[in-house]
Amino acid sequence: MRVFLTVLIGLALLQGAYGVSASKTSDAKASTSKTSSKKSNAKKPEDKIEVTAKTFTSINNVTVVKGDVFIKKGKDTLNADLVKIYTDSKRRPLRYEAFGNVKFHTFTEDGRELRGSSKKLIYNVVKKEYSLIDDAFVKEVGKPNVVRGDLIVLDSNGEYANVVGNAKQPAHVTFLLDDKDSTK
């Protein structure tokens, strides 16, 4: 049976999701009304994380999601056989580790749309950095820009990309040069 889980960042991913007491809820409402003149902390659609999988287990600050895993946050998606989600003490995601048949679709902060795959992917939320490991592939949608390697490390705001090959197959990069500065 597939399990569908919708989580707002700041709420518990799995544990304690129903542990909010009435007094805490009342206090939160009172606190909200007292601070209504302050800047709104309303959650944006990109703050919502949706996780779909066959099973999930959560122990302390590590959640393991298995079987046809699909994760969506805003416009970004991640598919894999297994995903481990590491969170901080407030249950906010710090790192995702995806294993087996990993595929992702993301939009960088500079507006580029990327699709990729690998056997393992690590996304460091704090650094906003993707590490694709083993048979890694990334393509910029709508452009011929392609990166292949044994290890690809990408910064989500487009500041850097590191590519490493292996003994059997070297790293491969194909990209279109911008001719903004050309004097044609």
Tab-separated table of C-alpha atoms in Angstrom:
chain	number	residue	atom	x	y	z
A	1	MET	CA	0.000	0.000	0.000
A	2	ARG	CA	1.365	3.402	-0.935
A	3	VAL	CA	1.650	5.899	1.838
A	4	PHE	CA	1.129	9.591	1.137
A	5	LEU	CA	2.642	12.040	3.548
A	6	THR	CA	2.408	15.803	3.338
A	7	VAL	CA	4.669	17.746	5.633
A	8	LEU	CA	5.236	21.423	6.208
A	9	ILE	CA	8.813	22.391	7.045
A	10	GLY	CA	8.894	23.267	10.709
A	11	LEU	CA	6.389	20.520	11.585
A	12	ALA	CA	7.576	17.040	12.372
A	13	LEU	CA	8.347	14.926	9.324
A	14	LEU	CA	6.960	11.785	10.844
A	15	GLN	CA	7.393	11.659	14.606
A	16	GLY	CA	5.315	13.884	16.825
A	17	ALA	CA	3.132	15.101	13.981
A	18	TYR	CA	0.078	14.597	16.179
A	19	GLY	CA	1.738	15.493	19.500
A	20	VAL	CA	0.573	19.124	19.622
A	21	SER	CA	-1.558	19.644	22.692
A	22	ALA	CA	-4.599	21.893	22.818
A	23	SER	CA	-2.797	24.280	25.151
A	24	LYS	CA	0.091	24.639	22.698
A	25	THR	CA	-2.373	25.259	19.881
A	26	SER	CA	-4.177	27.896	21.959
A	27	ASP	CA	-0.868	29.506	22.881
A	28	ALA	CA	0.126	29.554	19.208
A	29	LYS	CA	-3.173	31.233	18.248
A	30	ALA	CA	-2.758	33.806	21.014
A	31	SER	CA	0.828	34.419	19.992
A	32	THR	CA	-0.237	34.843	16.365
A	33	SER	CA	-2.873	37.412	17.241
A	34	LYS	CA	-0.380	39.355	19.379
A	35	THR	CA	2.114	39.493	16.540
A	36	SER	CA	-0.335	40.191	13.703
A	37	SER	CA	1.247	43.601	13.182
A	38	LYS	CA	4.624	41.937	12.628
A	39	LYS	CA	5.808	40.430	9.339
A	40	SER	CA	3.735	37.374	8.324
A	41	ASN	CA	5.349	33.959	8.666
A	42	ALA	CA	2.855	32.312	6.310
A	43	LYS	CA	4.161	29.156	4.650
A	44	LYS	CA	4.743	29.385	0.922
A	45	PRO	CA	3.863	26.489	-1.407
A	46	GLU	CA	7.592	25.762	-1.857
A	47	ASP	CA	7.856	25.193	1.930
A	48	LYS	CA	5.623	22.119	1.651
A	49	ILE	CA	7.280	18.732	1.200
A	50	GLU	CA	5.231	15.831	-0.162
A	51	VAL	CA	6.611	12.305	0.283
A	52	THR	CA	5.034	9.230	-1.335
A	53	ALA	CA	6.425	5.719	-0.744
A	54	LYS	CA	5.501	2.155	0.179
A	55	THR	CA	6.964	2.340	3.715
A	56	PHE	CA	8.586	4.805	6.061
A	57	THR	CA	10.366	4.565	9.403
A	58	SER	CA	11.526	7.376	11.641
A	59	ILE	CA	14.012	7.044	14.494
A	60	ASN	CA	15.232	10.190	16.230
A	61	ASN	CA	16.239	12.631	13.473
A	62	VAL	CA	16.495	10.121	10.609
A	63	THR	CA	13.552	9.111	8.462
A	64	VAL	CA	13.947	6.204	6.025
A	65	VAL	CA	11.472	6.075	3.149
A	66	LYS	CA	11.421	2.922	0.955
A	67	GLY	CA	9.769	1.671	-2.201
A	68	ASP	CA	8.911	3.836	-5.197
A	69	VAL	CA	9.860	6.993	-3.320
A	70	PHE	CA	8.620	10.292	-4.737
A	71	ILE	CA	9.448	13.578	-3.006
A	72	LYS	CA	8.189	16.968	-4.150
A	73	LYS	CA	9.108	20.402	-2.789
A	74	GLY	CA	7.811	23.329	-4.795
A	75	LYS	CA	8.648	22.519	-8.426
A	76	ASP	CA	11.549	20.196	-7.497
A	77	THR	CA	11.104	16.406	-7.520
A	78	LEU	CA	13.153	13.381	-6.478
A	79	ASN	CA	12.495	9.709	-7.279
A	80	ALA	CA	14.455	6.771	-5.812
A	81	ASP	CA	14.179	3.282	-4.364
A	82	LEU	CA	15.171	4.497	-0.861
A	83	VAL	CA	15.642	7.945	0.688
A	84	LYS	CA	17.064	8.872	4.095
A	85	ILE	CA	16.028	12.279	5.411
A	86	TYR	CA	18.174	13.772	8.172
A	87	THR	CA	16.597	16.575	10.224
A	88	ASP	CA	17.617	19.016	12.936
A	89	SER	CA	16.091	19.173	16.432
A	90	LYS	CA	13.147	21.189	15.033
A	91	ARG	CA	12.555	18.451	12.401
A	92	ARG	CA	13.670	20.644	9.489
A	93	PRO	CA	15.495	18.691	6.742
A	94	LEU	CA	19.279	19.075	6.719
A	95	ARG	CA	20.260	16.390	4.212
A	96	TYR	CA	18.618	13.925	1.851
A	97	GLU	CA	20.389	10.735	0.726
A	98	ALA	CA	18.744	8.872	-2.150
A	99	PHE	CA	19.732	5.373	-3.295
A	100	GLY	CA	18.853	3.235	-6.323
A	101	ASN	CA	17.326	4.456	-9.586
A	102	VAL	CA	17.730	8.076	-8.509
A	103	LYS	CA	16.159	10.685	-10.776
A	104	PHE	CA	15.648	14.353	-10.027
A	105	HIS	CA	14.180	17.478	-11.583
A	106	THR	CA	15.095	20.845	-10.089
A	107	PHE	CA	15.190	24.553	-10.800
A	108	THR	CA	18.343	26.434	-9.787
A	109	GLU	CA	18.254	29.802	-8.063
A	110	ASP	CA	19.522	31.392	-11.290
A	111	GLY	CA	16.479	30.015	-13.162
A	112	ARG	CA	17.952	26.996	-14.968
A	113	GLU	CA	15.949	23.780	-15.167
A	114	LEU	CA	17.967	20.599	-14.564
A	115	ARG	CA	17.158	16.897	-14.838
A	116	GLY	CA	19.516	14.177	-13.767
A	117	SER	CA	20.091	10.657	-12.561
A	118	SER	CA	22.613	8.584	-10.627
A	119	LYS	CA	22.798	5.532	-8.396
A	120	LYS	CA	23.155	7.729	-5.284
A	121	LEU	CA	22.352	11.384	-4.609
A	122	ILE	CA	23.094	13.506	-1.552
A	123	TYR	CA	21.423	16.906	-1.209
A	124	ASN	CA	22.872	19.120	1.520
A	125	VAL	CA	20.054	21.558	2.341
A	126	VAL	CA	22.309	23.939	4.299
A	127	LYS	CA	24.923	24.258	1.513
A	128	LYS	CA	22.277	23.898	-1.237
A	129	GLU	CA	24.592	21.370	-2.858
A	130	TYR	CA	23.827	18.221	-4.861
A	131	SER	CA	26.305	15.326	-5.021
A	132	LEU	CA	25.461	12.689	-7.638
A	133	ILE	CA	27.499	9.527	-7.189
A	134	ASP	CA	28.064	6.580	-9.537
A	135	ASP	CA	26.892	6.771	-13.155
A	136	ALA	CA	25.900	10.423	-12.661
A	137	PHE	CA	24.191	12.444	-15.396
A	138	VAL	CA	22.821	16.014	-15.429
A	139	LYS	CA	21.199	17.849	-18.348
A	140	GLU	CA	20.012	21.420	-18.583
A	141	VAL	CA	16.488	21.287	-20.049
A	142	GLY	CA	16.144	23.068	-23.392
A	143	LYS	CA	19.915	23.320	-23.975
A	144	PRO	CA	22.633	20.910	-25.083
A	145	ASN	CA	24.399	21.313	-21.720
A	146	VAL	CA	25.197	17.834	-20.347
A	147	VAL	CA	27.503	16.629	-17.563
A	148	ARG	CA	28.436	12.949	-17.037
A	149	GLY	CA	30.787	11.427	-14.519
A	150	ASP	CA	31.323	9.119	-11.579
A	151	LEU	CA	30.828	12.078	-9.224
A	152	ILE	CA	29.092	15.371	-9.991
A	153	VAL	CA	28.818	18.105	-7.355
A	154	LEU	CA	26.476	20.998	-8.223
A	155	ASP	CA	25.704	24.175	-6.349
A	156	SER	CA	21.987	24.997	-6.629
A	157	ASN	CA	22.615	28.692	-7.244
A	158	GLY	CA	24.815	27.920	-10.237
A	159	GLU	CA	28.127	29.068	-8.791
A	160	TYR	CA	30.056	25.831	-9.377
A	161	ALA	CA	30.029	22.306	-10.763
A	162	ASN	CA	32.710	19.672	-10.135
A	163	VAL	CA	32.871	16.530	-12.267
A	164	VAL	CA	35.062	13.458	-11.673
A	165	GLY	CA	35.366	10.466	-13.983
A	166	ASN	CA	36.619	6.969	-13.193
A	167	ALA	CA	39.112	4.469	-14.624
A	168	LYS	CA	36.560	3.024	-17.083
A	169	GLN	CA	35.006	6.278	-18.266
A	170	PRO	CA	36.338	9.835	-18.039
A	171	ALA	CA	34.196	12.800	-17.025
A	172	HIS	CA	32.294	14.330	-19.936
A	173	VAL	CA	30.937	17.879	-20.267
A	174	THR	CA	29.014	19.360	-23.210
A	175	PHE	CA	27.854	22.959	-23.055
A	176	LEU	CA	26.766	25.800	-25.291
A	177	LEU	CA	28.876	28.944	-25.069
A	178	ASP	CA	26.960	32.170	-24.553
A	179	ASP	CA	27.822	34.728	-27.200
A	180	LYS	CA	26.676	37.746	-25.208
A	181	ASP	CA	30.139	39.278	-25.434
A	182	SER	CA	30.775	38.407	-29.084
A	183	THR	CA	31.290	41.173	-31.625
A	184	LYS	CA	29.464	39.634	-34.606
